[in-house]
Amino acid sequence: MMLGMLGATFRLALAVLASILVGCDGSSGEILLDPEDTGTTVRLVPGDVVAIPLEMNPGVGFEWELMEPPDDSVLRLISDDVEIDDPEAAGSGGVQTWRFEAVGEGATQLRLERRYRGEDDPEGQEFLLEIRVSG
């Protein structure tokens, strides 16, 4: 379990470093957020991409679900890729990275909840964002 958490933390640190290095030349429009950014407002211009990596554990049934989709005239879902720490290990955790692209001017919200597969009640964690796109 500890190795899985270390692996997820290491991957997240690499993703942050990569986004910083790519962003140095001004060629990247991807904004990398983390769980501490929940409840904030993000300002974007059309073409920007927001990446939200969130720890999850599909092996034991915990996944993130998009509970309040954004207004698709402002922000559209590109992907929600899952990377498992150790695909060979039963119950291995991982990171689910949600990517959204700003497509038009306006404001919208999105809400993700961490849920146990098949349950209606949230597991207690949520990620909320207010998005404002202008440009």
mmCIF file of C-alpha atoms in Angstrom:
data_model
loop_
_atom_site.group_PDB
_atom_site.id
_atom_site.type_symbol
_atom_site.label_atom_id
_atom_site.label_comp_id
_atom_site.label_asym_id
_atom_site.label_seq_id
_atom_site.Cartn_x
_atom_site.Cartn_y
_atom_site.Cartn_z
ATOM 1 C CA MET A 1 0.000 0.000 0.000
ATOM 2 C CA MET A 2 2.792 2.415 0.906
ATOM 3 C CA LEU A 3 4.624 1.676 -2.340
ATOM 4 C CA GLY A 4 1.456 2.476 -4.286
ATOM 5 C CA MET A 5 1.146 5.846 -2.574
ATOM 6 C CA LEU A 6 4.813 6.582 -3.217
ATOM 7 C CA GLY A 7 4.403 5.642 -6.875
ATOM 8 C CA ALA A 8 1.383 7.928 -7.261
ATOM 9 C CA THR A 9 3.203 10.767 -5.501
ATOM 10 C CA PHE A 10 6.281 10.261 -7.685
ATOM 11 C CA ARG A 11 4.177 10.286 -10.883
ATOM 12 C CA LEU A 12 2.386 13.415 -9.748
ATOM 13 C CA ALA A 13 5.721 15.130 -8.975
ATOM 14 C CA LEU A 14 7.031 14.169 -12.424
ATOM 15 C CA ALA A 15 3.887 15.534 -14.063
ATOM 16 C CA VAL A 16 4.297 18.844 -12.212
ATOM 17 C CA LEU A 17 7.977 19.065 -13.177
ATOM 18 C CA ALA A 18 7.202 18.238 -16.802
ATOM 19 C CA SER A 19 4.492 20.894 -16.962
ATOM 20 C CA ILE A 20 6.878 23.474 -15.502
ATOM 21 C CA LEU A 21 9.609 22.591 -17.973
ATOM 22 C CA VAL A 22 7.251 22.572 -20.963
ATOM 23 C CA GLY A 23 5.672 25.822 -19.803
ATOM 24 C CA CYS A 24 9.021 27.606 -19.723
ATOM 25 C CA ASP A 25 9.011 28.158 -23.469
ATOM 26 C CA GLY A 26 5.393 29.337 -23.484
ATOM 27 C CA SER A 27 4.276 26.522 -25.791
ATOM 28 C CA SER A 28 2.001 24.698 -23.372
ATOM 29 C CA GLY A 29 -1.581 25.692 -22.677
ATOM 30 C CA GLU A 30 -2.054 22.947 -20.048
ATOM 31 C CA ILE A 31 -2.706 24.016 -16.482
ATOM 32 C CA LEU A 32 -2.000 21.267 -13.944
ATOM 33 C CA LEU A 33 -4.134 21.414 -10.815
ATOM 34 C CA ASP A 34 -3.988 19.296 -7.673
ATOM 35 C CA PRO A 35 -6.511 18.297 -4.993
ATOM 36 C CA GLU A 36 -5.764 21.437 -2.953
ATOM 37 C CA ASP A 37 -7.173 23.547 -5.817
ATOM 38 C CA THR A 38 -10.716 22.389 -5.067
ATOM 39 C CA GLY A 39 -13.129 25.256 -4.503
ATOM 40 C CA THR A 40 -11.089 27.742 -6.523
ATOM 41 C CA THR A 41 -11.789 29.743 -9.665
ATOM 42 C CA VAL A 42 -9.612 29.065 -12.700
ATOM 43 C CA ARG A 43 -9.309 31.641 -15.474
ATOM 44 C CA LEU A 44 -8.613 30.324 -18.954
ATOM 45 C CA VAL A 45 -8.484 31.410 -22.569
ATOM 46 C CA PRO A 46 -9.922 29.286 -25.373
ATOM 47 C CA GLY A 47 -7.515 26.459 -26.172
ATOM 48 C CA ASP A 48 -6.184 26.102 -22.619
ATOM 49 C CA VAL A 49 -6.367 22.620 -21.114
ATOM 50 C CA VAL A 50 -6.922 21.939 -17.419
ATOM 51 C CA ALA A 51 -5.469 18.651 -16.077
ATOM 52 C CA ILE A 52 -6.721 17.356 -12.723
ATOM 53 C CA PRO A 53 -4.894 14.239 -11.450
ATOM 54 C CA LEU A 54 -6.763 12.586 -8.565
ATOM 55 C CA GLU A 55 -5.742 9.497 -6.603
ATOM 56 C CA MET A 56 -8.139 6.586 -6.874
ATOM 57 C CA ASN A 57 -8.283 2.849 -6.394
ATOM 58 C CA PRO A 58 -10.440 1.027 -8.948
ATOM 59 C CA GLY A 59 -9.131 -2.336 -7.735
ATOM 60 C CA VAL A 60 -11.221 -1.986 -4.592
ATOM 61 C CA GLY A 61 -14.008 0.026 -6.234
ATOM 62 C CA PHE A 62 -13.108 3.674 -5.556
ATOM 63 C CA GLU A 63 -13.345 5.891 -8.634
ATOM 64 C CA TRP A 64 -13.954 9.540 -9.473
ATOM 65 C CA GLU A 65 -17.177 10.464 -11.274
ATOM 66 C CA LEU A 66 -18.101 13.686 -13.043
ATOM 67 C CA MET A 67 -21.226 14.652 -11.100
ATOM 68 C CA GLU A 68 -21.708 18.179 -12.449
ATOM 69 C CA PRO A 69 -20.518 18.351 -16.044
ATOM 70 C CA PRO A 70 -19.403 21.775 -17.231
ATOM 71 C CA ASP A 71 -21.303 23.777 -19.847
ATOM 72 C CA ASP A 72 -19.898 22.210 -23.028
ATOM 73 C CA SER A 73 -20.026 25.528 -24.891
ATOM 74 C CA VAL A 74 -17.388 26.781 -22.404
ATOM 75 C CA LEU A 75 -15.419 23.685 -21.349
ATOM 76 C CA ARG A 76 -15.363 20.175 -22.797
ATOM 77 C CA LEU A 77 -14.091 16.910 -21.380
ATOM 78 C CA ILE A 78 -11.107 15.612 -23.375
ATOM 79 C CA SER A 79 -10.191 12.533 -21.314
ATOM 80 C CA ASP A 80 -10.238 10.861 -17.908
ATOM 81 C CA ASP A 81 -7.235 8.555 -18.222
ATOM 82 C CA VAL A 82 -6.399 6.082 -15.462
ATOM 83 C CA GLU A 83 -2.854 5.002 -14.630
ATOM 84 C CA ILE A 84 -2.576 2.102 -12.172
ATOM 85 C CA ASP A 85 0.482 1.946 -9.888
ATOM 86 C CA ASP A 86 1.014 -1.801 -10.349
ATOM 87 C CA PRO A 87 -1.417 -3.398 -12.828
ATOM 88 C CA GLU A 88 -0.281 -6.878 -11.746
ATOM 89 C CA ALA A 89 -1.116 -6.321 -8.059
ATOM 90 C CA ALA A 90 -4.705 -6.880 -6.933
ATOM 91 C CA GLY A 91 -6.173 -3.764 -5.330
ATOM 92 C CA SER A 92 -3.433 -1.479 -6.622
ATOM 93 C CA GLY A 93 -4.223 2.227 -6.541
ATOM 94 C CA GLY A 94 -3.503 4.805 -9.172
ATOM 95 C CA VAL A 95 -4.250 8.239 -10.561
ATOM 96 C CA GLN A 96 -7.167 9.309 -12.713
ATOM 97 C CA THR A 97 -6.314 12.436 -14.701
ATOM 98 C CA TRP A 98 -9.258 14.462 -15.942
ATOM 99 C CA ARG A 99 -8.522 16.844 -18.830
ATOM 100 C CA PHE A 100 -10.856 19.616 -19.960
ATOM 101 C CA GLU A 101 -10.360 22.109 -22.800
ATOM 102 C CA ALA A 102 -11.625 25.690 -22.771
ATOM 103 C CA VAL A 103 -13.653 26.053 -25.982
ATOM 104 C CA GLY A 104 -15.623 29.281 -25.635
ATOM 105 C CA GLU A 105 -16.099 32.362 -23.509
ATOM 106 C CA GLY A 106 -18.261 32.133 -20.408
ATOM 107 C CA ALA A 107 -18.397 30.667 -16.925
ATOM 108 C CA THR A 108 -19.160 27.144 -15.782
ATOM 109 C CA GLN A 109 -18.653 24.797 -12.859
ATOM 110 C CA LEU A 110 -17.579 21.210 -12.581
ATOM 111 C CA ARG A 111 -17.893 18.771 -9.697
ATOM 112 C CA LEU A 112 -16.123 15.446 -9.346
ATOM 113 C CA GLU A 113 -16.896 13.014 -6.516
ATOM 114 C CA ARG A 114 -14.922 10.023 -5.333
ATOM 115 C CA ARG A 115 -17.412 7.169 -5.079
ATOM 116 C CA TYR A 116 -17.465 3.508 -4.345
ATOM 117 C CA ARG A 117 -18.563 1.678 -7.500
ATOM 118 C CA GLY A 118 -22.281 0.928 -7.441
ATOM 119 C CA GLU A 119 -23.074 3.231 -4.511
ATOM 120 C CA ASP A 120 -25.211 6.363 -4.733
ATOM 121 C CA ASP A 121 -23.585 8.158 -1.808
ATOM 122 C CA PRO A 122 -20.250 9.898 -2.287
ATOM 123 C CA GLU A 123 -17.241 8.507 -0.436
ATOM 124 C CA GLY A 124 -16.683 11.909 1.125
ATOM 125 C CA GLN A 125 -14.243 13.501 -1.278
ATOM 126 C CA GLU A 126 -15.147 15.950 -3.972
ATOM 127 C CA PHE A 127 -13.348 18.308 -6.322
ATOM 128 C CA LEU A 128 -15.101 21.551 -7.277
ATOM 129 C CA LEU A 129 -14.035 24.223 -9.756
ATOM 130 C CA GLU A 130 -15.451 27.460 -11.093
ATOM 131 C CA ILE A 131 -14.120 28.041 -14.620
ATOM 132 C CA ARG A 132 -14.091 31.426 -16.341
ATOM 133 C CA VAL A 133 -13.036 31.573 -19.975
ATOM 134 C CA SER A 134 -12.360 34.859 -21.734
ATOM 135 C CA GLY A 135 -10.194 35.737 -24.541
#
